[in-house]
mmCIF file of C-alpha atoms (C1' of nucleotides) in Angstrom:
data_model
loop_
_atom_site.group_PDB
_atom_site.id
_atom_site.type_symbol
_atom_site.label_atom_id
_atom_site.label_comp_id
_atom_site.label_asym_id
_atom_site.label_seq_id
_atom_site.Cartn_x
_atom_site.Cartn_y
_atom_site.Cartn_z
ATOM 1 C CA UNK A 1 -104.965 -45.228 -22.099
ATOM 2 C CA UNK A 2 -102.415 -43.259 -20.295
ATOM 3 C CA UNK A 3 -104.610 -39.974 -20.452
ATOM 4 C CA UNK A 4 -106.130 -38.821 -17.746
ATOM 5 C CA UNK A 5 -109.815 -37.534 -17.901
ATOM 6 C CA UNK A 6 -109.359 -34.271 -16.202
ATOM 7 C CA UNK A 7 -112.523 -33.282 -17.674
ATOM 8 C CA UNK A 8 -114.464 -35.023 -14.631
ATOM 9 C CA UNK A 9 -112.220 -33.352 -12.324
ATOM 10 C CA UNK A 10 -112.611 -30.046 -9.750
ATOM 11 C CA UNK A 11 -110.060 -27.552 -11.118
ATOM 12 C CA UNK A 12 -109.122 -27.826 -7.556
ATOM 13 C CA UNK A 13 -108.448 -31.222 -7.567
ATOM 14 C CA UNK A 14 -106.823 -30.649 -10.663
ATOM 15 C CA UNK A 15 -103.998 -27.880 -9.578
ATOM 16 C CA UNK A 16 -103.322 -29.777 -7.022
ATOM 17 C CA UNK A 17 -102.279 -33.115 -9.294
ATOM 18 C CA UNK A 18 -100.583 -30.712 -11.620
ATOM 19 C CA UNK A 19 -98.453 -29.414 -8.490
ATOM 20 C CA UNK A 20 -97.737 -32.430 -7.139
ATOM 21 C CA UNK A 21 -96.754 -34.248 -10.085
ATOM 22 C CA UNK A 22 -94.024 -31.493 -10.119
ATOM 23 C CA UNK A 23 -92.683 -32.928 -7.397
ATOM 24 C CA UNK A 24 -93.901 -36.167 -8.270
ATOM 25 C CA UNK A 25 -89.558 -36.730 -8.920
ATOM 26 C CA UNK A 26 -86.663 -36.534 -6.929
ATOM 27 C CA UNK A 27 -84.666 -34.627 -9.760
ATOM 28 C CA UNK A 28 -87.202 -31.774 -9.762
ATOM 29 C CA UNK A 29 -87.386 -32.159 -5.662
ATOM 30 C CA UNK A 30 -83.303 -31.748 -5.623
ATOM 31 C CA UNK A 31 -83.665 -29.336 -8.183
ATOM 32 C CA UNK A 32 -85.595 -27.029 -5.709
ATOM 33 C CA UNK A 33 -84.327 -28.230 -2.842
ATOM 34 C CA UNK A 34 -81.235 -26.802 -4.325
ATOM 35 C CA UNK A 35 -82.386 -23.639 -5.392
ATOM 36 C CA UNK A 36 -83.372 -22.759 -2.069
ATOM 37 C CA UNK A 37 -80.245 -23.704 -0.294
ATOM 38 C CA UNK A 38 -78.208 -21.844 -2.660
ATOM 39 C CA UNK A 39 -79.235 -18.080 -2.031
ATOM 40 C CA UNK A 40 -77.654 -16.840 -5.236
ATOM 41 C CA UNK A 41 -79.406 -18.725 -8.382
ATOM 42 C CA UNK A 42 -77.839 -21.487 -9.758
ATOM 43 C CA UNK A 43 -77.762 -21.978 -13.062
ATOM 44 C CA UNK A 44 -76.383 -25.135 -14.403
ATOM 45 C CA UNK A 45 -74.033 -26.900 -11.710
ATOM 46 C CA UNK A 46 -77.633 -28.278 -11.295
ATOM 47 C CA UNK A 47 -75.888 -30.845 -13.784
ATOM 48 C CA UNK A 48 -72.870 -31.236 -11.741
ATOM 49 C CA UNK A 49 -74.802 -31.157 -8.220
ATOM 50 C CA UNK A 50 -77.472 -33.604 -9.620
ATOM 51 C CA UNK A 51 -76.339 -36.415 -11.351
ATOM 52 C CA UNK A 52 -78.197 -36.449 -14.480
ATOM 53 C CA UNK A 53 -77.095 -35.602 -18.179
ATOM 54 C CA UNK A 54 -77.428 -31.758 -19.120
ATOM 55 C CA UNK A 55 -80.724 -32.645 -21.393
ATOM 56 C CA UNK A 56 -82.046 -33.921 -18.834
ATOM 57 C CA UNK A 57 -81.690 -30.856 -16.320
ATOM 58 C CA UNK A 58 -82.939 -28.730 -18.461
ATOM 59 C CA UNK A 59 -86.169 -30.511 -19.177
ATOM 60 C CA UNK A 60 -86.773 -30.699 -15.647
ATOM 61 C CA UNK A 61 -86.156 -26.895 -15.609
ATOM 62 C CA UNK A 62 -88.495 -26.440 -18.347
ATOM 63 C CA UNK A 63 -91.337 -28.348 -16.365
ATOM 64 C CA UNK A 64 -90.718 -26.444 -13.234
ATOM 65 C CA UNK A 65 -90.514 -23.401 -15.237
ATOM 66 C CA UNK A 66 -94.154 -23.860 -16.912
ATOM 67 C CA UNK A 67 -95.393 -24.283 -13.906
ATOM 68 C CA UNK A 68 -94.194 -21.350 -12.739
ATOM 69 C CA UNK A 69 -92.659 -22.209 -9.749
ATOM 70 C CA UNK A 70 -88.693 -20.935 -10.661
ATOM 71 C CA UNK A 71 -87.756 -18.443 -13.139
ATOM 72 C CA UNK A 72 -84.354 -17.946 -14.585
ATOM 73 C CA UNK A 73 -82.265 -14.705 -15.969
ATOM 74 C CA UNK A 74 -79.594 -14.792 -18.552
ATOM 75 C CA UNK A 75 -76.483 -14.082 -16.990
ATOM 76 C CA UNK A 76 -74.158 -13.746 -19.871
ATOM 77 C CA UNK A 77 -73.546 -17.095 -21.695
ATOM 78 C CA UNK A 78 -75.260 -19.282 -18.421
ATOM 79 C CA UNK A 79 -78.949 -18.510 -17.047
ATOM 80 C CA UNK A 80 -79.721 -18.039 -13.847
ATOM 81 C CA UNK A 81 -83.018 -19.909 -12.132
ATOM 82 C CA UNK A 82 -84.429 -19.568 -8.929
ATOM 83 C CA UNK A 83 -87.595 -20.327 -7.265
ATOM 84 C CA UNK A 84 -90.592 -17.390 -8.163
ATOM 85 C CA UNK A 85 -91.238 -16.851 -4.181
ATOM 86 C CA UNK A 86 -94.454 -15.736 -5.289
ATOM 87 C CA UNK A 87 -96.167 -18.563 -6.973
ATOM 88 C CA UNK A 88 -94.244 -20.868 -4.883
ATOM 89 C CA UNK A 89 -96.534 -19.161 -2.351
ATOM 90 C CA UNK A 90 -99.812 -19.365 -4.634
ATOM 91 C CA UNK A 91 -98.622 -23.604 -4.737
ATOM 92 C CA UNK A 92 -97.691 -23.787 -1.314
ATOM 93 C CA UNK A 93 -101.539 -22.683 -0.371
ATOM 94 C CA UNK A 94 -102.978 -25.010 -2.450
ATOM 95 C CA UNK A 95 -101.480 -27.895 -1.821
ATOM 96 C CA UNK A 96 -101.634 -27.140 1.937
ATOM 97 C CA UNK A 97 -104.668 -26.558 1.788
ATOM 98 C CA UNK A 98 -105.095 -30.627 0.681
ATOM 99 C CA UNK A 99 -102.782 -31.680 2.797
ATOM 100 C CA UNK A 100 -104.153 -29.960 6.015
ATOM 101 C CA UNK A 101 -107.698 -31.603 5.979
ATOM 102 C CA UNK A 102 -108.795 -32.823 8.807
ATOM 103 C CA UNK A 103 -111.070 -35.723 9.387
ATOM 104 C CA UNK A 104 -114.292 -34.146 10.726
ATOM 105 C CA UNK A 105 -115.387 -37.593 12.831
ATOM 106 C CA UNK A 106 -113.867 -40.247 13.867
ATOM 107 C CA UNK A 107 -114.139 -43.398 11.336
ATOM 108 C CA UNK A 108 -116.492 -45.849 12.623
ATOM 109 C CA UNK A 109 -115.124 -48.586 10.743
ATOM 110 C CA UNK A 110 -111.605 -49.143 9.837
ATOM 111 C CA UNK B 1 -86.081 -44.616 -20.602
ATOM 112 C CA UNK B 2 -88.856 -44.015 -18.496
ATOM 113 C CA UNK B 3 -87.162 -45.148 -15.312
ATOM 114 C CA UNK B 4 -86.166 -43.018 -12.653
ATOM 115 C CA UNK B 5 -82.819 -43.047 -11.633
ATOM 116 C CA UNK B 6 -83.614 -43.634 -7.525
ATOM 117 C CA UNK B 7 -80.198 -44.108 -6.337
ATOM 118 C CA UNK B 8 -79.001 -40.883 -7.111
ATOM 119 C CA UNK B 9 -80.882 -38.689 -4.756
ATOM 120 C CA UNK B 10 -81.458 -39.004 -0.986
ATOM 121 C CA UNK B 11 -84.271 -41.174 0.917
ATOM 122 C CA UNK B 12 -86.158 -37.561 2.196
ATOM 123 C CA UNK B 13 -86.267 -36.817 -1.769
ATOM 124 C CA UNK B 14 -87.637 -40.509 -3.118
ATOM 125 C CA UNK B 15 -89.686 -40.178 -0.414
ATOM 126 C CA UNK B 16 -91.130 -36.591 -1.132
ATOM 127 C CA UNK B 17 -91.502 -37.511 -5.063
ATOM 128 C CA UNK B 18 -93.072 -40.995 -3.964
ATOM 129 C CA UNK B 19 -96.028 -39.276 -2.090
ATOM 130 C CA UNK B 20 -96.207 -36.810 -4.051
ATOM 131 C CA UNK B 21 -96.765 -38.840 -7.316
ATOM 132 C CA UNK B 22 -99.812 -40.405 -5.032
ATOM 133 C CA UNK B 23 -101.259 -36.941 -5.395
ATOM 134 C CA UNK B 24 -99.840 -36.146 -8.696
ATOM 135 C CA UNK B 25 -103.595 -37.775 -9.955
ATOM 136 C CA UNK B 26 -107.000 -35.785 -9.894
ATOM 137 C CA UNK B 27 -108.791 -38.891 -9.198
ATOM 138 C CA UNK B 28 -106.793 -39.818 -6.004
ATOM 139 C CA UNK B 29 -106.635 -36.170 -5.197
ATOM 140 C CA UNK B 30 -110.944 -36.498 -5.285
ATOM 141 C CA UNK B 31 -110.604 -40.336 -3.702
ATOM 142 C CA UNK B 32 -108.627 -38.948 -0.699
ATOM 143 C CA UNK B 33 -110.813 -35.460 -0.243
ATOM 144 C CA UNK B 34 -113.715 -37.940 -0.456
ATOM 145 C CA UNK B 35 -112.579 -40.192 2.404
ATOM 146 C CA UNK B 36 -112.047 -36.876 4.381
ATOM 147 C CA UNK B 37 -115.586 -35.888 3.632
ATOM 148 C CA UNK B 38 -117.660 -38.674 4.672
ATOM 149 C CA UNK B 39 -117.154 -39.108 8.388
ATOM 150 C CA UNK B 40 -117.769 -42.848 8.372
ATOM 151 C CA UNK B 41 -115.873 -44.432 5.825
ATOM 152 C CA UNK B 42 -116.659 -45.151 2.148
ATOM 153 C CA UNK B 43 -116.616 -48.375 0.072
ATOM 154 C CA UNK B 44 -117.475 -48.779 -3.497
ATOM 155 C CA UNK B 45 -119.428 -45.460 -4.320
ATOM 156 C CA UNK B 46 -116.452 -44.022 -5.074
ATOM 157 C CA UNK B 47 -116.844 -45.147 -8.506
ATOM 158 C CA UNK B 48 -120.214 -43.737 -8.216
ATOM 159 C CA UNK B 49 -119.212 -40.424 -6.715
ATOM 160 C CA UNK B 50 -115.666 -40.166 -9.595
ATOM 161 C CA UNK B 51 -116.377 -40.717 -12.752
ATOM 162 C CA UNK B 52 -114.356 -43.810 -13.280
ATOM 163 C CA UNK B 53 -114.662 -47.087 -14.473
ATOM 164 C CA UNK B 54 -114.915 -49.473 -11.151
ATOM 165 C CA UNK B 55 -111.182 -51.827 -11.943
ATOM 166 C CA UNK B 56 -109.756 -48.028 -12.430
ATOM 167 C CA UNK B 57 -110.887 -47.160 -8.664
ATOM 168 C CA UNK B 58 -109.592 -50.061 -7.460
ATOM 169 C CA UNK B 59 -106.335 -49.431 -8.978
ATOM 170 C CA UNK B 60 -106.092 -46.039 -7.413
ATOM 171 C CA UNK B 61 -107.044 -47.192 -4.273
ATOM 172 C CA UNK B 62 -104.464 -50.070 -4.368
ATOM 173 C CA UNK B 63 -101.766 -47.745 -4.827
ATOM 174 C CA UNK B 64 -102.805 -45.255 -2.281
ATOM 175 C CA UNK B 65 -103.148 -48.405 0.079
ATOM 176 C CA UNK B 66 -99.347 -49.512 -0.666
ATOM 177 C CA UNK B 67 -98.483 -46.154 0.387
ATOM 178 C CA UNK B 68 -100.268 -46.581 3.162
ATOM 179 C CA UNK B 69 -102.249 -43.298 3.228
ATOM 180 C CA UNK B 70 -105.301 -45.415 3.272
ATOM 181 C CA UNK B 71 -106.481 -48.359 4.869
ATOM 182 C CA UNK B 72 -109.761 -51.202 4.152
ATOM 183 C CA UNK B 73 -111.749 -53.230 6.291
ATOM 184 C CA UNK B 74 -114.253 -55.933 4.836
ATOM 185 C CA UNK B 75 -117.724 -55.091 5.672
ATOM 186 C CA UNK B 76 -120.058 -57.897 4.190
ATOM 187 C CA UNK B 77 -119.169 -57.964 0.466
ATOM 188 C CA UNK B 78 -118.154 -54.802 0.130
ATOM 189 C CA UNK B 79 -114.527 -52.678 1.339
ATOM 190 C CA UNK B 80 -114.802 -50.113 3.878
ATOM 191 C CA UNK B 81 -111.963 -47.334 3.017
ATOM 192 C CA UNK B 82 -110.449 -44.546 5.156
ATOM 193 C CA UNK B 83 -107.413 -42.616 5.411
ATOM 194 C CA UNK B 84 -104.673 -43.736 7.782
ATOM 195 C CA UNK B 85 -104.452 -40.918 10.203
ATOM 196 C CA UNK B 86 -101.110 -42.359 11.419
ATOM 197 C CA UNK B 87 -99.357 -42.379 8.111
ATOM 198 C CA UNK B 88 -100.941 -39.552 7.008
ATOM 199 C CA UNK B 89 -99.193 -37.182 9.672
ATOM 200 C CA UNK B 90 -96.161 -38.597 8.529
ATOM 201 C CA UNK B 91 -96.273 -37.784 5.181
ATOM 202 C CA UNK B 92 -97.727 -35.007 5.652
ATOM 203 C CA UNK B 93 -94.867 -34.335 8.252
ATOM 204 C CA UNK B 94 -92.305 -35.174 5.424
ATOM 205 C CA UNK B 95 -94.412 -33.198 2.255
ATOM 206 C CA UNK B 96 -94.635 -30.177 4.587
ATOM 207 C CA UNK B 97 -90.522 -29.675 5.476
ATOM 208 C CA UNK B 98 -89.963 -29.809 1.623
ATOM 209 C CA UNK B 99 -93.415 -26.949 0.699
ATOM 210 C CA UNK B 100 -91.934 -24.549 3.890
ATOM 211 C CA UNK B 101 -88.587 -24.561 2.759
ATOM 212 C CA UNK B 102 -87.547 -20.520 2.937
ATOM 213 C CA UNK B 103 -84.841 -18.790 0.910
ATOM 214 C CA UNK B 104 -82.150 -17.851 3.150
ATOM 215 C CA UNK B 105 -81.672 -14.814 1.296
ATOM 216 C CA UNK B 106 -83.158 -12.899 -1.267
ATOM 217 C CA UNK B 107 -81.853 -14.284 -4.395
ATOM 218 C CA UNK B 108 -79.345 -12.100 -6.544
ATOM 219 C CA UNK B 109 -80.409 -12.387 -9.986
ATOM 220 C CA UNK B 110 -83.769 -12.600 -11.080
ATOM 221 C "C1'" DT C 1 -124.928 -75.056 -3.471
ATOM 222 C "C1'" DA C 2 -126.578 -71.622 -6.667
ATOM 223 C "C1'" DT C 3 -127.173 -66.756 -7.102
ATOM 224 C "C1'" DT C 4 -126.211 -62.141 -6.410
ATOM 225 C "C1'" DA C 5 -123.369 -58.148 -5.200
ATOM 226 C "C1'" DA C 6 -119.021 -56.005 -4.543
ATOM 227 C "C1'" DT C 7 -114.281 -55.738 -5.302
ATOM 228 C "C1'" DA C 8 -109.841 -57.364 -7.276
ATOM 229 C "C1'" DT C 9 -107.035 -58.991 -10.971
ATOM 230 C "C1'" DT C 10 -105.628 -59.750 -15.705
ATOM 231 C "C1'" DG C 11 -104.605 -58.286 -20.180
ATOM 232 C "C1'" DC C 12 -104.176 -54.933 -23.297
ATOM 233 C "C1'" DA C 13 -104.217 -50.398 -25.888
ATOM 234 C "C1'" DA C 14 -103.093 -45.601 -25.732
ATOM 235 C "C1'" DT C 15 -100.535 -42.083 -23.936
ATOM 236 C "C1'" DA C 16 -96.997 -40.013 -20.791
ATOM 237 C "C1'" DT C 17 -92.594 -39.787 -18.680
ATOM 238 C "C1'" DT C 18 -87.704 -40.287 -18.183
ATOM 239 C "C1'" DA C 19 -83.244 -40.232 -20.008
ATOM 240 C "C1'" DC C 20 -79.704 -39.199 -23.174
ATOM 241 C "C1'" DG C 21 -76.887 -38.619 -27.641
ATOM 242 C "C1'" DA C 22 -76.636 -35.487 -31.230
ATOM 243 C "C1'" DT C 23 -77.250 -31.106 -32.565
ATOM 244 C "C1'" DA C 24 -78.730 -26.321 -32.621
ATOM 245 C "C1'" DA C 25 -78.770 -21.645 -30.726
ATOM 246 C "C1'" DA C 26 -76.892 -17.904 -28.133
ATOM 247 C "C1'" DT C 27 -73.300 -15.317 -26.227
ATOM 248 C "C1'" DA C 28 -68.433 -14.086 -24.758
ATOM 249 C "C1'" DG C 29 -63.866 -13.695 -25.763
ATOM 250 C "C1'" DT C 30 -60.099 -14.092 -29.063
ATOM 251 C "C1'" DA D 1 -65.388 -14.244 -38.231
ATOM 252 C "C1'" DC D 2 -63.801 -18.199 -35.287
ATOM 253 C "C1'" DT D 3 -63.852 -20.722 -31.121
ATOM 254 C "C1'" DA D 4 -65.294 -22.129 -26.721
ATOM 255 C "C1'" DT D 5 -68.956 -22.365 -23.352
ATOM 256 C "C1'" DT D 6 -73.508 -22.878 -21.914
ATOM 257 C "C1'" DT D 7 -78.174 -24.086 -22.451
ATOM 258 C "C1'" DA D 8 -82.134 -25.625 -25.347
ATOM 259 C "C1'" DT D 9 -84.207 -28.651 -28.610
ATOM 260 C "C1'" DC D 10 -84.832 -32.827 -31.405
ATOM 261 C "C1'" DG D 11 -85.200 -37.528 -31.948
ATOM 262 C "C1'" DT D 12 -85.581 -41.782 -30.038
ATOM 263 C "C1'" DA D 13 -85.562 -45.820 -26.845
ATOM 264 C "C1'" DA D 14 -87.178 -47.721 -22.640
ATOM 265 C "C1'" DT D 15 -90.336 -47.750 -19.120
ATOM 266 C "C1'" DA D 16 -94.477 -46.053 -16.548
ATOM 267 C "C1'" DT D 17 -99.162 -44.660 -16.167
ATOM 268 C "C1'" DT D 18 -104.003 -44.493 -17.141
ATOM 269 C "C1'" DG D 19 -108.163 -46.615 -18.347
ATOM 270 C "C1'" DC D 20 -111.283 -50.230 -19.242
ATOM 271 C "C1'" DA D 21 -113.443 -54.829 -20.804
ATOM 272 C "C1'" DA D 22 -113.396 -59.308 -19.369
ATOM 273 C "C1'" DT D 23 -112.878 -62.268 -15.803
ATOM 274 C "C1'" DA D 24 -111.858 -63.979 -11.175
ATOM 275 C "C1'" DT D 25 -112.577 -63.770 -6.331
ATOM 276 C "C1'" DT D 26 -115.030 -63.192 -2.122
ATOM 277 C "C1'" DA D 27 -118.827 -63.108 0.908
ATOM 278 C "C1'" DA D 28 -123.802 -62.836 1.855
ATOM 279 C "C1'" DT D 29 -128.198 -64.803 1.030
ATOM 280 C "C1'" DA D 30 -131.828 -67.573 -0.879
#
DNA sequence: TATTAATATTGCAATATTACGATAAATAGT
DNA sequence: ACTATTTATCGTAATATTGCAATATTAATA
């Protein structure tokens, strides 16, 4: 159907699905990819630097920004967005946190 | 469209959003912290364990097979699954560069 | 070989995502 | 106020994803 039944979910399980699926495209990878690199905040050479139409962009912003991972300042007639270092942080655990598991025996079949 | 436009970004981004979209579902987020889990690896009570209708499992699993993060062995009638330690590294390897990214400097705007 | 058990595949309906043109909203400068 | 610039929103088309019932496949066992 398209929906998924987080009901049945951990809340766990379910930030981390909601965090990946953020990166879960390269525009919103090379979106923050970007922000990074560039220490001031970019605001909308994003369009230029990516190559994707300006609605575009900014609903990719928009996502990234409800999530909480960048924030961005108006800065006259252009906003400014960066990454919010702190909830980056707060995602960054989590995730790890999934990623770092370790198997705690050996498989015994495959 | 619906259709991501690939060729635009690099092979490290594709690459981040691909596994990253593995994990961008609760249900393979709770498939692949199940496989972790059980030492010996796990066939068909996944559907048992996840609330999910059994061709819906399989459908997950296929995918997270293609990627690679998991592998099955036949065992009788039944499909022994467990994560692919190998691959695993490497994505993780590849996931981890893009999450520990740093800001080079304190951003100037926001 | 017929039956049973486990998993995969097919087909389809519902919803989500991606992308963009057109347009609106906000602000700066004239 | 008018214009230009920048970003957001709306509307819509195309494609992708999720989920499951029905069915097929595969292998063990009677």
């Amino acid at each position: 159907m398209g929906i998924t039944k987080t009901e049945i979910f951990t809340d766990q399980q379910n930030q981390v699905a909601t965090f990946a699926k953020a990166f879960g495209h390269p525009a919103r990878v090379a979106i923050l990819q970007h922000l990074f690199k560039i220490k001031a905040c970019i605001c909308g050479d994003l369009v230029d630097e990516i190559g994707l139409a300006q609605p575009t962009i900014s609903q990719h912003l928009k996502e990234l920004k409800n999530l909480g991972l960048i924030k961005g300042s108006i800065e006259g007639t252009s906003i400014c967005y960066c990454i919010h270092t702190e909830n980056w942080a707060a995602m960054k655990a989590v995730v790890s946190e999934f990623l770092n598991q370790d198997l705690e025996n050996k498989s015994n079949c495959c």
